[in-house]
CSV table of C-alpha atoms in Angstrom, one decimal:
chain,number,residue,atom,x,y,z
A,1,MET,CA,4.2,-164.4,-22.5
A,2,ARG,CA,6.4,-165.4,-25.4
A,3,VAL,CA,6.7,-169.0,-26.8
A,4,GLY,CA,9.8,-170.5,-28.5
A,5,VAL,CA,8.9,-173.5,-30.7
A,6,ASP,CA,12.0,-175.6,-31.5
A,7,VAL,CA,11.4,-178.3,-34.1
A,8,GLY,CA,14.3,-180.6,-33.6
A,9,THR,CA,15.4,-183.8,-35.4
A,10,SER,CA,14.0,-186.1,-32.7
A,11,VAL,CA,11.8,-183.8,-30.6
A,12,THR,CA,9.6,-180.7,-31.0
A,13,LYS,CA,9.4,-178.4,-28.0
A,14,ALA,CA,7.4,-175.4,-27.0
A,15,ALA,CA,9.2,-173.3,-24.3
A,16,VAL,CA,7.3,-170.5,-22.5
A,17,PHE,CA,9.1,-167.4,-21.3
A,18,GLY,CA,7.8,-164.7,-19.0
A,19,PRO,CA,8.1,-161.0,-19.5
A,20,ASP,CA,11.6,-161.0,-17.9
A,21,GLY,CA,12.8,-163.8,-20.2
A,22,SER,CA,12.7,-166.5,-17.6
A,23,LEU,CA,11.7,-170.0,-18.6
A,24,THR,CA,8.3,-170.9,-17.1
A,25,SER,CA,7.4,-174.2,-18.7
A,26,VAL,CA,8.3,-176.7,-21.5
A,27,ARG,CA,6.2,-179.1,-23.4
A,28,SER,CA,7.4,-181.6,-26.1
A,29,ARG,CA,6.3,-184.0,-28.8
A,30,ALA,CA,8.4,-186.7,-30.6
A,31,THR,CA,9.6,-185.7,-34.1
A,32,ASP,CA,9.5,-189.0,-36.0
A,33,MET,CA,12.1,-189.9,-38.5
A,34,LEU,CA,11.2,-191.9,-41.6
A,35,ARG,CA,13.7,-194.2,-43.4
A,36,PRO,CA,12.1,-195.2,-46.7
A,37,ALA,CA,15.3,-196.6,-48.1
A,38,PRO,CA,19.1,-196.8,-47.3
A,39,GLY,CA,20.5,-193.3,-47.0
A,40,CYS,CA,17.1,-191.7,-47.0
A,41,TYR,CA,16.0,-189.7,-43.9
A,42,GLU,CA,12.7,-187.9,-44.0
A,43,HIS,CA,10.0,-186.4,-41.8
A,44,ASP,CA,6.2,-186.5,-42.3
A,45,SER,CA,5.7,-182.7,-42.6
A,46,ASN,CA,2.0,-183.0,-41.6
A,47,GLN,CA,2.9,-184.9,-38.5
A,48,VAL,CA,5.5,-182.2,-37.5
A,49,PHE,CA,3.0,-179.4,-38.1
A,50,SER,CA,0.3,-181.2,-36.1
A,51,ALA,CA,2.8,-181.6,-33.2
A,52,VAL,CA,3.4,-177.8,-33.3
A,53,LEU,CA,-0.4,-177.2,-33.2
A,54,ASP,CA,-0.9,-179.6,-30.4
A,55,LEU,CA,1.8,-177.9,-28.3
A,56,LEU,CA,0.3,-174.5,-29.0
A,57,THR,CA,-3.1,-175.8,-28.0
A,58,GLU,CA,-1.8,-176.8,-24.6
A,59,LEU,CA,-0.6,-173.3,-23.7
A,60,ASP,CA,-2.3,-170.7,-21.5
A,61,SER,CA,-3.3,-169.2,-24.8
A,62,ASP,CA,-4.8,-165.9,-23.6
A,63,GLN,CA,-1.3,-164.8,-22.3
A,64,VAL,CA,0.6,-165.5,-25.5
A,65,ASP,CA,1.7,-162.4,-27.5
A,66,LEU,CA,4.5,-163.9,-29.7
A,67,ILE,CA,5.3,-167.3,-31.1
A,68,ALA,CA,8.9,-167.7,-32.3
A,69,ILE,CA,9.7,-170.6,-34.5
A,70,THR,CA,13.2,-172.2,-34.9
A,71,GLY,CA,14.3,-175.7,-35.7
A,72,GLN,CA,16.7,-178.1,-37.5
A,73,GLY,CA,18.6,-176.5,-40.3
A,74,ASP,CA,19.4,-177.6,-43.8
A,75,GLY,CA,17.4,-180.4,-45.3
A,76,LEU,CA,14.6,-179.7,-47.8
A,77,TRP,CA,11.0,-178.9,-47.1
A,78,LEU,CA,8.8,-178.7,-50.3
A,79,LEU,CA,5.5,-176.9,-50.2
A,80,ASP,CA,2.8,-176.5,-52.8
A,81,ALA,CA,1.1,-173.2,-53.8
A,82,GLY,CA,-1.3,-173.5,-50.8
A,83,GLY,CA,1.6,-173.9,-48.3
A,84,ALA,CA,0.9,-177.7,-47.8
A,85,PRO,CA,3.7,-180.3,-48.0
A,86,ALA,CA,4.4,-181.3,-51.6
A,87,ARG,CA,6.3,-184.4,-50.4
A,88,ALA,CA,7.9,-185.7,-47.2
A,89,ALA,CA,10.5,-183.3,-45.8
A,90,MET,CA,14.1,-184.4,-46.4
A,91,SER,CA,16.3,-184.3,-43.4
A,92,TRP,CA,19.8,-182.8,-43.1
A,93,MET,CA,20.9,-186.4,-42.5
A,94,ASP,CA,19.8,-187.5,-45.9
A,95,ASN,CA,22.5,-188.9,-48.2
A,96,ARG,CA,20.8,-188.5,-51.6
A,97,GLY,CA,22.8,-185.4,-52.4
A,98,ALA,CA,26.2,-187.2,-52.1
A,99,PRO,CA,26.7,-187.9,-55.9
A,100,ASP,CA,25.9,-184.2,-56.5
A,101,CYS,CA,28.4,-183.1,-53.9
A,102,ARG,CA,31.1,-185.4,-55.3
A,103,SER,CA,30.5,-184.0,-58.8
A,104,TRP,CA,30.7,-180.4,-57.5
A,105,ALA,CA,33.9,-181.2,-55.7
A,106,ASP,CA,35.5,-182.9,-58.7
A,107,ASN,CA,34.6,-179.9,-60.9
A,108,ASP,CA,35.8,-177.2,-58.4
A,109,VAL,CA,32.2,-176.0,-57.8
A,110,THR,CA,32.5,-176.6,-54.1
A,111,GLU,CA,35.7,-174.6,-53.9
A,112,THR,CA,34.2,-171.7,-55.9
A,113,ILE,CA,31.0,-171.6,-53.8
A,114,PHE,CA,32.9,-171.7,-50.6
A,115,ARG,CA,35.2,-168.9,-51.5
A,116,ARG,CA,32.2,-166.8,-52.5
A,117,THR,CA,29.8,-167.5,-49.6
A,118,GLY,CA,31.8,-169.2,-46.8
A,119,ASN,CA,29.5,-172.3,-47.2
A,120,ALA,CA,30.5,-175.7,-48.5
A,121,PRO,CA,27.7,-177.9,-50.0
A,122,PHE,CA,27.3,-181.3,-48.2
A,123,PRO,CA,24.8,-184.1,-49.0
A,124,GLY,CA,22.1,-182.9,-46.6
A,125,ALA,CA,22.2,-179.2,-47.5
A,126,GLY,CA,19.2,-177.7,-49.3
A,127,ALA,CA,21.0,-177.1,-52.6
A,128,ALA,CA,22.4,-180.7,-52.7
A,129,LEU,CA,19.0,-182.2,-52.0
A,130,LEU,CA,17.3,-180.0,-54.6
A,131,SER,CA,19.8,-181.2,-57.1
A,132,ALA,CA,19.2,-184.8,-56.0
A,133,LEU,CA,15.5,-184.4,-56.6
A,134,ASP,CA,16.1,-182.9,-60.0
A,135,ARG,CA,17.8,-186.3,-60.8
A,136,LEU,CA,15.5,-188.6,-58.9
A,137,GLU,CA,12.1,-187.0,-58.6
A,138,PRO,CA,11.7,-184.1,-61.0
A,139,ASP,CA,7.9,-184.3,-60.9
A,140,ALA,CA,8.0,-183.4,-57.2
A,141,LEU,CA,9.8,-180.2,-58.0
A,142,THR,CA,7.5,-179.4,-60.9
A,143,ALA,CA,4.5,-179.7,-58.5
A,144,ALA,CA,6.2,-177.6,-55.7
A,145,ASP,CA,5.9,-173.9,-55.2
A,146,THR,CA,8.5,-173.4,-52.4
A,147,ALA,CA,11.7,-175.1,-51.4
A,148,THR,CA,12.7,-174.1,-47.9
A,149,GLN,CA,13.9,-175.1,-44.4
A,150,CYS,CA,12.0,-176.5,-41.5
A,151,GLN,CA,11.1,-173.3,-39.5
A,152,HIS,CA,10.1,-171.4,-42.6
A,153,ALA,CA,7.8,-174.3,-43.6
A,154,ILE,CA,6.1,-174.2,-40.2
A,155,MET,CA,5.9,-170.4,-40.4
A,156,GLN,CA,4.1,-170.6,-43.7
A,157,GLY,CA,1.7,-173.2,-42.4
A,158,LEU,CA,0.9,-171.1,-39.4
A,159,THR,CA,0.6,-167.7,-41.1
A,160,GLY,CA,0.5,-168.1,-44.9
A,161,ALA,CA,3.7,-165.9,-45.1
A,162,ARG,CA,6.2,-167.3,-47.6
A,163,ALA,CA,9.6,-166.0,-46.6
A,164,ALA,CA,13.2,-167.0,-45.7
A,165,THR,CA,15.5,-165.2,-43.3
A,166,ARG,CA,19.2,-164.3,-43.5
A,167,SER,CA,20.3,-166.7,-40.8
A,168,ALA,CA,18.3,-169.6,-42.3
A,169,ALA,CA,18.3,-169.3,-46.1
A,170,MET,CA,19.2,-172.2,-48.4
A,171,LEU,CA,22.8,-173.3,-48.2
A,172,GLY,CA,25.1,-173.2,-50.0
A,173,VAL,CA,23.4,-170.9,-52.6
A,174,PHE,CA,23.0,-168.1,-50.0
A,175,ASP,CA,25.6,-165.4,-49.5
A,176,PRO,CA,25.6,-164.2,-45.8
A,177,ALA,CA,27.7,-161.2,-46.7
A,178,THR,CA,25.1,-159.7,-49.1
A,179,GLY,CA,22.0,-161.2,-47.4
A,180,ALA,CA,20.9,-162.5,-50.8
A,181,TYR,CA,20.9,-165.7,-52.9
A,182,ASP,CA,24.2,-165.9,-54.9
A,183,THR,CA,23.2,-166.2,-58.6
A,184,GLU,CA,26.6,-167.6,-59.5
A,185,ALA,CA,26.4,-170.4,-56.9
A,186,ILE,CA,22.9,-171.2,-58.2
A,187,ARG,CA,24.3,-171.3,-61.8
A,188,LEU,CA,27.2,-173.5,-60.8
A,189,THR,CA,25.0,-176.0,-59.0
A,190,GLY,CA,22.7,-176.3,-62.1
A,191,LEU,CA,19.7,-175.0,-60.2
A,192,SER,CA,18.9,-171.8,-62.1
A,193,HIS,CA,15.7,-173.3,-63.4
A,194,TYR,CA,14.5,-173.7,-59.8
A,195,THR,CA,15.0,-170.1,-58.5
A,196,ARG,CA,11.2,-169.7,-58.5
A,197,LEU,CA,11.1,-172.2,-55.6
A,198,LEU,CA,13.3,-170.0,-53.4
A,199,PRO,CA,11.3,-167.8,-51.0
A,200,THR,CA,12.0,-164.0,-50.7
A,201,ILE,CA,14.4,-163.2,-47.9
A,202,ALA,CA,12.8,-161.0,-45.2
A,203,ALA,CA,14.0,-157.4,-44.7
A,204,GLU,CA,14.4,-157.9,-41.0
A,205,ALA,CA,16.3,-160.7,-39.1
A,206,ALA,CA,13.0,-162.5,-38.6
A,207,ALA,CA,9.9,-162.9,-40.8
A,208,ILE,CA,6.8,-161.9,-38.8
A,209,ALA,CA,3.1,-162.3,-39.6
A,210,PRO,CA,-0.1,-162.9,-37.6
A,211,ILE,CA,-1.4,-166.5,-37.1
A,212,ARG,CA,-4.1,-167.7,-39.5
A,213,PRO,CA,-7.6,-167.0,-38.0
A,214,GLU,CA,-8.7,-170.6,-38.4
A,215,LEU,CA,-5.5,-171.8,-36.5
A,216,ALA,CA,-6.1,-169.2,-33.8
A,217,ARG,CA,-9.5,-170.7,-33.2
A,218,ARG,CA,-8.2,-174.3,-33.3
A,219,THR,CA,-5.4,-173.6,-30.8
A,220,GLY,CA,-7.1,-171.0,-28.6
A,221,ILE,CA,-4.4,-168.5,-29.4
A,222,ARG,CA,-5.7,-164.9,-29.5
A,223,PRO,CA,-6.5,-163.8,-33.1
A,224,GLY,CA,-3.7,-161.6,-34.5
A,225,THR,CA,-1.0,-163.1,-32.3
A,226,LEU,CA,2.3,-162.6,-34.1
A,227,VAL,CA,4.4,-165.6,-35.3
A,228,ALA,CA,8.1,-165.1,-36.1
A,229,SER,CA,10.5,-167.3,-38.0
A,230,GLY,CA,14.1,-166.2,-37.7
A,231,PRO,CA,17.4,-168.1,-37.0
A,232,TYR,CA,17.5,-171.8,-37.2
A,233,ASP,CA,18.7,-173.8,-34.2
A,234,LEU,CA,22.5,-173.1,-34.5
A,235,PRO,CA,22.5,-169.3,-34.5
A,236,ALA,CA,19.4,-169.3,-32.2
A,237,ALA,CA,21.4,-171.3,-29.6
A,238,ALA,CA,24.3,-168.9,-29.9
A,239,PHE,CA,22.0,-165.9,-29.4
A,240,GLY,CA,20.2,-167.6,-26.5
A,241,ALA,CA,23.5,-168.4,-24.8
A,242,GLY,CA,24.7,-164.8,-25.2
A,243,VAL,CA,27.7,-165.8,-27.3
A,244,THR,CA,28.4,-162.6,-29.2
A,245,GLY,CA,32.0,-161.6,-28.6
A,246,VAL,CA,34.3,-161.9,-31.6
A,247,GLY,CA,36.4,-165.0,-31.3
A,248,ASP,CA,34.2,-166.6,-28.7
A,249,GLY,CA,32.7,-170.0,-29.3
A,250,LEU,CA,29.6,-172.1,-28.6
A,251,LEU,CA,29.7,-175.9,-28.3
A,252,ILE,CA,26.3,-177.6,-28.8
A,253,ILE,CA,26.3,-181.2,-27.6
A,254,GLY,CA,23.1,-182.1,-29.3
A,255,THR,CA,22.1,-184.5,-32.1
A,256,THR,CA,24.8,-182.8,-34.0
A,257,LEU,CA,28.1,-181.8,-32.4
A,258,ALA,CA,28.2,-178.1,-33.4
A,259,CYS,CA,31.1,-175.7,-32.8
A,260,LEU,CA,30.4,-172.1,-33.6
A,261,VAL,CA,32.8,-169.1,-33.5
A,262,VAL,CA,31.8,-165.4,-33.9
A,263,HIS,CA,33.5,-163.4,-36.7
A,264,PRO,CA,33.1,-159.8,-37.7
A,265,SER,CA,33.1,-160.7,-41.4
A,266,VAL,CA,32.6,-163.8,-43.6
A,267,PRO,CA,35.6,-166.0,-43.4
A,268,THR,CA,36.3,-167.8,-46.7
A,269,GLY,CA,39.8,-169.2,-46.0
A,270,GLY,CA,40.9,-172.7,-45.2
A,271,GLU,CA,39.5,-176.0,-46.4
A,272,PRO,CA,36.0,-175.7,-48.0
A,273,ALA,CA,33.8,-177.1,-45.2
A,274,GLY,CA,31.3,-176.0,-42.7
A,275,LEU,CA,28.8,-173.2,-42.7
A,276,THR,CA,28.9,-169.4,-42.3
A,277,LEU,CA,25.7,-168.0,-40.8
A,278,CYS,CA,24.4,-164.6,-40.0
A,279,VAL,CA,24.2,-163.9,-36.2
A,280,ALA,CA,20.6,-163.9,-35.2
A,281,ASP,CA,20.4,-160.1,-34.9
A,282,ASP,CA,22.6,-159.5,-38.0
A,283,SER,CA,25.4,-158.2,-35.8
A,284,GLY,CA,28.1,-160.4,-37.3
A,285,TYR,CA,28.7,-164.0,-38.6
A,286,LEU,CA,29.1,-167.4,-37.1
A,287,ARG,CA,31.7,-169.8,-38.5
A,288,ALA,CA,29.9,-173.0,-37.8
A,289,MET,CA,31.4,-176.5,-37.9
A,290,PRO,CA,28.4,-178.8,-37.1
A,291,ALA,CA,29.8,-182.3,-37.1
A,292,MET,CA,27.1,-184.8,-38.2
A,293,VAL,CA,26.9,-186.9,-35.0
A,294,GLY,CA,26.8,-185.8,-31.3
A,295,THR,CA,24.4,-187.2,-28.8
A,296,ALA,CA,23.2,-189.6,-31.6
A,297,GLY,CA,26.6,-191.3,-31.2
A,298,LEU,CA,26.2,-191.4,-27.4
A,299,ASP,CA,22.8,-193.0,-27.9
A,300,TRP,CA,24.3,-195.6,-30.2
A,301,ILE,CA,27.3,-196.6,-28.0
A,302,LEU,CA,25.1,-196.8,-24.9
A,303,ASN,CA,22.7,-199.0,-26.7
A,304,ILE,CA,25.6,-201.2,-27.9
A,305,VAL,CA,26.8,-201.8,-24.4
A,306,GLY,CA,23.3,-202.1,-22.9
A,307,ALA,CA,23.6,-198.9,-20.7
A,308,ALA,CA,21.2,-196.0,-20.1
A,309,HIS,CA,21.9,-192.3,-20.2
A,310,ALA,CA,21.7,-192.3,-16.4
A,311,ASP,CA,24.8,-194.6,-16.5
A,312,LEU,CA,27.0,-192.2,-18.5
A,313,ASP,CA,28.7,-190.3,-15.7
A,314,THR,CA,29.5,-193.5,-13.8
A,315,MET,CA,30.9,-195.2,-16.9
A,316,LEU,CA,33.1,-192.2,-17.7
A,317,ARG,CA,34.4,-192.2,-14.1
A,318,THR,CA,35.1,-196.0,-14.3
A,319,SER,CA,37.3,-195.8,-17.4
A,320,ALA,CA,40.4,-193.5,-17.0
A,321,ALA,CA,41.4,-190.8,-19.5
A,322,GLY,CA,42.7,-192.6,-22.6
A,323,ALA,CA,40.1,-195.3,-22.3
A,324,ASN,CA,42.7,-198.0,-21.5
A,325,GLY,CA,44.2,-197.7,-25.0
A,326,VAL,CA,40.9,-197.8,-26.9
A,327,ALA,CA,40.5,-195.0,-29.5
A,328,ALA,CA,37.7,-194.1,-31.9
A,329,LEU,CA,36.7,-192.1,-34.9
A,330,PRO,CA,33.1,-190.7,-34.3
A,331,TYR,CA,31.8,-190.5,-37.9
A,332,LEU,CA,28.7,-192.5,-37.4
A,333,SER,CA,26.3,-190.6,-39.7
A,334,PRO,CA,25.0,-192.4,-42.8
A,335,ALA,CA,25.7,-189.2,-44.7
A,336,GLY,CA,29.4,-189.1,-43.8
A,337,GLU,CA,30.8,-185.8,-42.4
A,338,ARG,CA,30.4,-182.1,-43.2
A,339,ALA,CA,32.7,-180.4,-40.7
A,340,PRO,CA,35.5,-179.7,-40.4
A,341,PHE,CA,35.8,-181.5,-43.7
A,342,VAL,CA,33.2,-182.7,-46.2
A,343,ASP,CA,33.3,-186.4,-47.0
A,344,PRO,CA,30.2,-188.5,-47.7
A,345,ALA,CA,32.2,-191.7,-47.2
A,346,ALA,CA,33.5,-190.9,-43.7
A,347,SER,CA,32.7,-193.7,-41.2
A,348,ALA,CA,33.5,-194.6,-37.7
A,349,GLU,CA,36.0,-197.1,-36.1
A,350,PHE,CA,37.3,-198.3,-32.8
A,351,THR,CA,41.0,-199.4,-32.4
A,352,GLY,CA,43.0,-200.8,-29.6
A,353,LEU,CA,40.4,-203.4,-28.6
A,354,SER,CA,41.3,-206.5,-26.6
A,355,LEU,CA,39.7,-209.0,-24.3
A,356,ALA,CA,40.5,-206.6,-21.5
A,357,THR,CA,38.4,-203.8,-23.1
A,358,THR,CA,35.3,-203.0,-21.0
A,359,PRO,CA,32.0,-201.4,-21.9
A,360,ALA,CA,33.1,-198.3,-20.0
A,361,ASP,CA,36.2,-198.1,-22.2
A,362,LEU,CA,34.1,-198.1,-25.4
A,363,VAL,CA,31.9,-195.4,-24.0
A,364,ARG,CA,34.8,-193.2,-22.9
A,365,ALA,CA,36.6,-193.8,-26.3
A,366,LEU,CA,33.6,-192.6,-28.2
A,367,CYS,CA,33.2,-189.6,-25.9
A,368,GLU,CA,36.9,-188.7,-26.3
A,369,SER,CA,36.6,-188.9,-30.0
A,370,LEU,CA,33.6,-186.5,-30.0
A,371,ALA,CA,35.8,-184.1,-27.9
A,372,TYR,CA,38.7,-184.5,-30.4
A,373,ALA,CA,36.2,-183.7,-33.2
A,374,ALA,CA,35.1,-180.6,-31.4
A,375,ARG,CA,38.8,-179.5,-31.0
A,376,HIS,CA,39.3,-180.1,-34.7
A,377,CYS,CA,36.2,-178.1,-35.5
A,378,PHE,CA,37.1,-175.2,-33.2
A,379,GLN,CA,40.5,-175.1,-34.7
A,380,ALA,CA,39.1,-174.8,-38.2
A,381,ALA,CA,36.5,-172.2,-37.1
A,382,GLY,CA,39.1,-169.9,-35.6
A,383,LEU,CA,38.3,-170.1,-31.9
A,384,ALA,CA,40.3,-167.4,-30.0
A,385,GLY,CA,38.1,-166.6,-26.9
A,386,THR,CA,35.9,-168.3,-24.4
A,387,VAL,CA,33.8,-171.5,-24.9
A,388,THR,CA,30.2,-171.8,-23.8
A,389,VAL,CA,28.4,-175.1,-24.0
A,390,CYS,CA,24.7,-176.1,-24.2
A,391,GLY,CA,22.6,-178.9,-25.6
A,392,GLY,CA,21.3,-182.1,-24.0
A,393,GLY,CA,24.8,-183.6,-23.6
A,394,SER,CA,25.8,-180.8,-21.4
A,395,ALA,CA,23.7,-182.2,-18.6
A,396,SER,CA,26.4,-184.8,-18.0
A,397,GLY,CA,29.1,-183.3,-15.8
A,398,GLU,CA,31.6,-186.0,-16.7
A,399,LEU,CA,31.1,-185.6,-20.4
A,400,VAL,CA,31.6,-181.8,-20.2
A,401,ARG,CA,34.8,-182.5,-18.2
A,402,VAL,CA,36.1,-184.7,-21.1
A,403,PHE,CA,35.5,-181.8,-23.5
A,404,ALA,CA,37.2,-179.3,-21.2
A,405,ASP,CA,40.2,-181.7,-20.8
A,406,VAL,CA,40.5,-182.3,-24.5
A,407,LEU,CA,40.1,-178.7,-25.4
A,408,GLY,CA,42.5,-177.7,-22.7
A,409,ARG,CA,40.4,-174.7,-21.6
A,410,PRO,CA,37.6,-173.9,-19.2
A,411,ILE,CA,34.0,-174.4,-20.5
A,412,ALA,CA,31.0,-172.3,-19.3
A,413,VAL,CA,28.0,-174.6,-19.1
A,414,VAL,CA,24.7,-172.7,-19.7
A,415,ASP,CA,22.5,-173.3,-16.6
A,416,GLN,CA,19.1,-172.5,-18.2
A,417,PRO,CA,17.6,-175.2,-20.4
A,418,GLU,CA,16.0,-174.5,-23.8
A,419,THR,CA,18.8,-172.2,-24.9
A,420,THR,CA,17.7,-172.5,-28.6
A,421,ALA,CA,14.1,-171.6,-28.0
A,422,ARG,CA,15.3,-168.6,-25.8
A,423,GLY,CA,17.4,-167.4,-28.7
A,424,ALA,CA,14.5,-167.7,-31.1
A,425,VAL,CA,12.3,-165.6,-28.8
A,426,LEU,CA,15.1,-163.0,-28.3
A,427,ALA,CA,15.8,-162.7,-32.0
A,428,ALA,CA,12.1,-162.3,-32.7
A,429,GLY,CA,11.9,-159.6,-30.0
A,430,ALA,CA,14.9,-157.8,-31.5
A,431,ALA,CA,13.3,-157.9,-35.0
A,432,LEU,CA,10.1,-156.5,-33.6
A,433,ASP,CA,12.0,-153.7,-31.8
A,434,ALA,CA,13.9,-152.9,-35.0
A,435,ALA,CA,10.7,-152.7,-37.0
A,436,ALA,CA,9.0,-150.5,-34.4
A,437,ASP,CA,12.1,-148.6,-33.3
A,438,VAL,CA,11.3,-149.2,-29.6
A,439,ALA,CA,13.0,-151.0,-26.7
A,440,GLY,CA,11.8,-154.6,-26.2
A,441,SER,CA,10.4,-156.1,-23.0
A,442,ILE,CA,12.9,-159.0,-23.1
A,443,PRO,CA,16.6,-158.2,-23.1
A,444,ARG,CA,18.5,-158.9,-26.3
A,445,ALA,CA,21.4,-161.4,-26.3
A,446,THR,CA,22.3,-161.1,-22.7
A,447,PRO,CA,24.8,-163.7,-21.4
A,448,ALA,CA,23.0,-166.7,-19.9
A,449,ALA,CA,23.8,-167.9,-16.4
A,450,THR,CA,26.7,-170.4,-16.5
A,451,THR,CA,28.7,-172.8,-14.4
A,452,LEU,CA,32.5,-173.0,-15.2
A,453,VAL,CA,34.1,-176.4,-15.6
A,454,GLN,CA,37.9,-176.3,-15.5
A,455,PRO,CA,40.2,-178.8,-17.3
A,456,SER,CA,42.3,-181.2,-15.4
A,457,PRO,CA,46.0,-180.2,-15.8
A,458,GLY,CA,47.1,-183.8,-15.3
A,459,ASN,CA,45.3,-184.9,-18.5
A,460,ARG,CA,46.8,-182.2,-20.8
A,461,THR,CA,49.7,-184.2,-22.2
A,462,ARG,CA,47.7,-187.3,-22.6
A,463,TYR,CA,45.0,-185.5,-24.6
A,464,ASP,CA,47.4,-183.5,-26.6
A,465,ASP,CA,49.0,-186.7,-27.7
A,466,GLY,CA,45.6,-188.3,-28.3
A,467,TYR,CA,44.5,-185.4,-30.4
A,468,ALA,CA,47.7,-185.6,-32.6
A,469,ALA,CA,47.0,-189.4,-33.1
A,470,TYR,CA,43.4,-188.6,-33.9
A,471,LEU,CA,44.4,-186.1,-36.6
A,472,ASP,CA,46.9,-188.5,-38.0
A,473,ARG,CA,44.2,-191.3,-38.3
A,474,VAL,CA,41.8,-188.9,-39.9
A,475,ARG,CA,44.4,-187.8,-42.5
A,476,THR,CA,45.2,-191.5,-43.2
A,477,ALA,CA,41.5,-192.4,-43.6
A,478,ARG,CA,40.8,-189.5,-45.9
A,479,SER,CA,43.8,-190.3,-48.2
A,480,VAL,CA,43.7,-194.1,-48.1
A,481,GLY,CA,40.1,-194.9,-47.6
A,482,TRP,CA,37.6,-195.1,-44.7
A,483,PRO,CA,36.8,-198.4,-43.0
A,484,GLY,CA,33.5,-199.7,-44.3
A,485,ALA,CA,33.6,-197.5,-47.4
A,486,ALA,CA,33.6,-200.6,-49.7
A,487,ARG,CA,30.0,-201.4,-48.7
A,488,SER,CA,27.8,-201.0,-51.7
A,489,SER,CA,25.0,-198.5,-51.7
A,490,GLN,CA,22.7,-197.2,-54.3
A,491,PHE,CA,24.1,-193.7,-53.4
A,492,SER,CA,27.8,-194.6,-53.2
A,493,GLN,CA,30.2,-194.4,-56.1
A,494,GLN,CA,33.4,-195.1,-54.1
A,495,ARG,CA,35.2,-198.3,-53.3
A,496,PHE,CA,38.0,-198.8,-50.8
A,497,THR,CA,39.8,-201.9,-49.6
A,498,TYR,CA,41.8,-200.5,-46.7
A,499,ARG,CA,41.6,-202.5,-43.5
A,500,GLN,CA,43.4,-202.3,-40.1
A,501,PRO,CA,43.3,-205.0,-37.5
A,502,ALA,CA,41.4,-204.8,-34.2
A,503,GLU,CA,38.7,-202.4,-35.5
A,504,ILE,CA,34.9,-202.4,-35.7
A,505,HIS,CA,34.4,-201.4,-39.3
A,506,GLY,CA,31.9,-199.2,-41.0
A,507,LEU,CA,29.9,-198.2,-38.0
A,508,ARG,CA,26.8,-196.1,-38.4
A,509,ALA,CA,24.5,-194.6,-35.9
A,510,PRO,CA,20.8,-195.5,-36.2
A,511,VAL,CA,18.2,-192.7,-35.9
A,512,LYS,CA,15.6,-193.0,-33.1
A,513,GLU,CA,12.3,-194.2,-34.4
């Protein structure tokens, strides 16, 4: 029995898989978000680690032979010399790295790093947050021994092993083409004096070590049980969904709206934005465009109109395609946007409102804007093949249909839940196989079972026109100024005065407590 532990932004899950790779059970705990100040998003690292231990304790421990850890990417998790948290973990949603990113963009650092590594720094990336702490909390960095990502921090806590992996090393100072930290990127970001904090990158696709004896006793896990930390949630989900063909794409409708496309080499063309990640088994690369808000935006709009998740399909059926003239921009994250462009000032808006606008129109407009964002991301990522979809939002048939209509192509919905945890287990199994040079008991990245959703031909012209209008509005906002950008913030250095009638300005999505 193998267990995939997925430490997400709002929930931590432990998914149990049988010898044939089938899901047998799932347990979960809330992942609390702390907001100590405007623009600051953190996790209590001890609370997250305790949640993982609680979930492992609930398992049929005698049958567990592998624990695979994955989780939210980016952010910054600081550990001391003993592997304990040196401060609260900083989330990928945190905005404290915005001034650093603006400075890097103004001085062509972002451009240079992207052309070298295929990764563009954004405020919540590890390097940006490391730079922010160098400005704001240098003592925290002096006291720290390791600066890493979520799953590696959990791995070190469970095993004592201090290591990073090629599909989850610190961005944007990691070069996926070489599998090593890029010394020039580190120099350009001014972080050379903190290289001691960067953990060694494992030789295999996953770092693997036995669980600490005292934690084995505490959880009831057999002593010597192996723990693996490999890909973080984006490449793990692609691996779990079996998206491995060059040009094929994965759409993850989760807290983030992530669009990933498989490439044979590291793409460094186009606008500096998004991420380039190693495929979970090192067989290629993923051009990833993880827009900052996905289901978090749905949560927000449903809360605004007083509806529940169970109402989503009905509301989408109630409002026709085009949302009765209401349109939206979906940039609700307090940290702005990172894909398919980087702009810490990006904010959301609704246009075309009138007294005839219904709650269902607002919900559909937000959903259509998410689909437009996905089309924009896939275009930037170089989509050329099929599209598979997973994530919590894929449970809504009507929402998936909106995405299929806007993308203008069929979408294969993964039928098996916990795709990310499955990918983590498969990647760990592949790494074990590679190390032992034997065939594994669980198949590698086999395609997951899917259900195909076809687009409606009758909506093609409407959504092509809507997408063109969406792109035009984005271009205008990026050149003239985002609605709400004039609000003062201790982290903002920009001021805009642009306004347009009939809009809800400066919208931001709250994070679940």
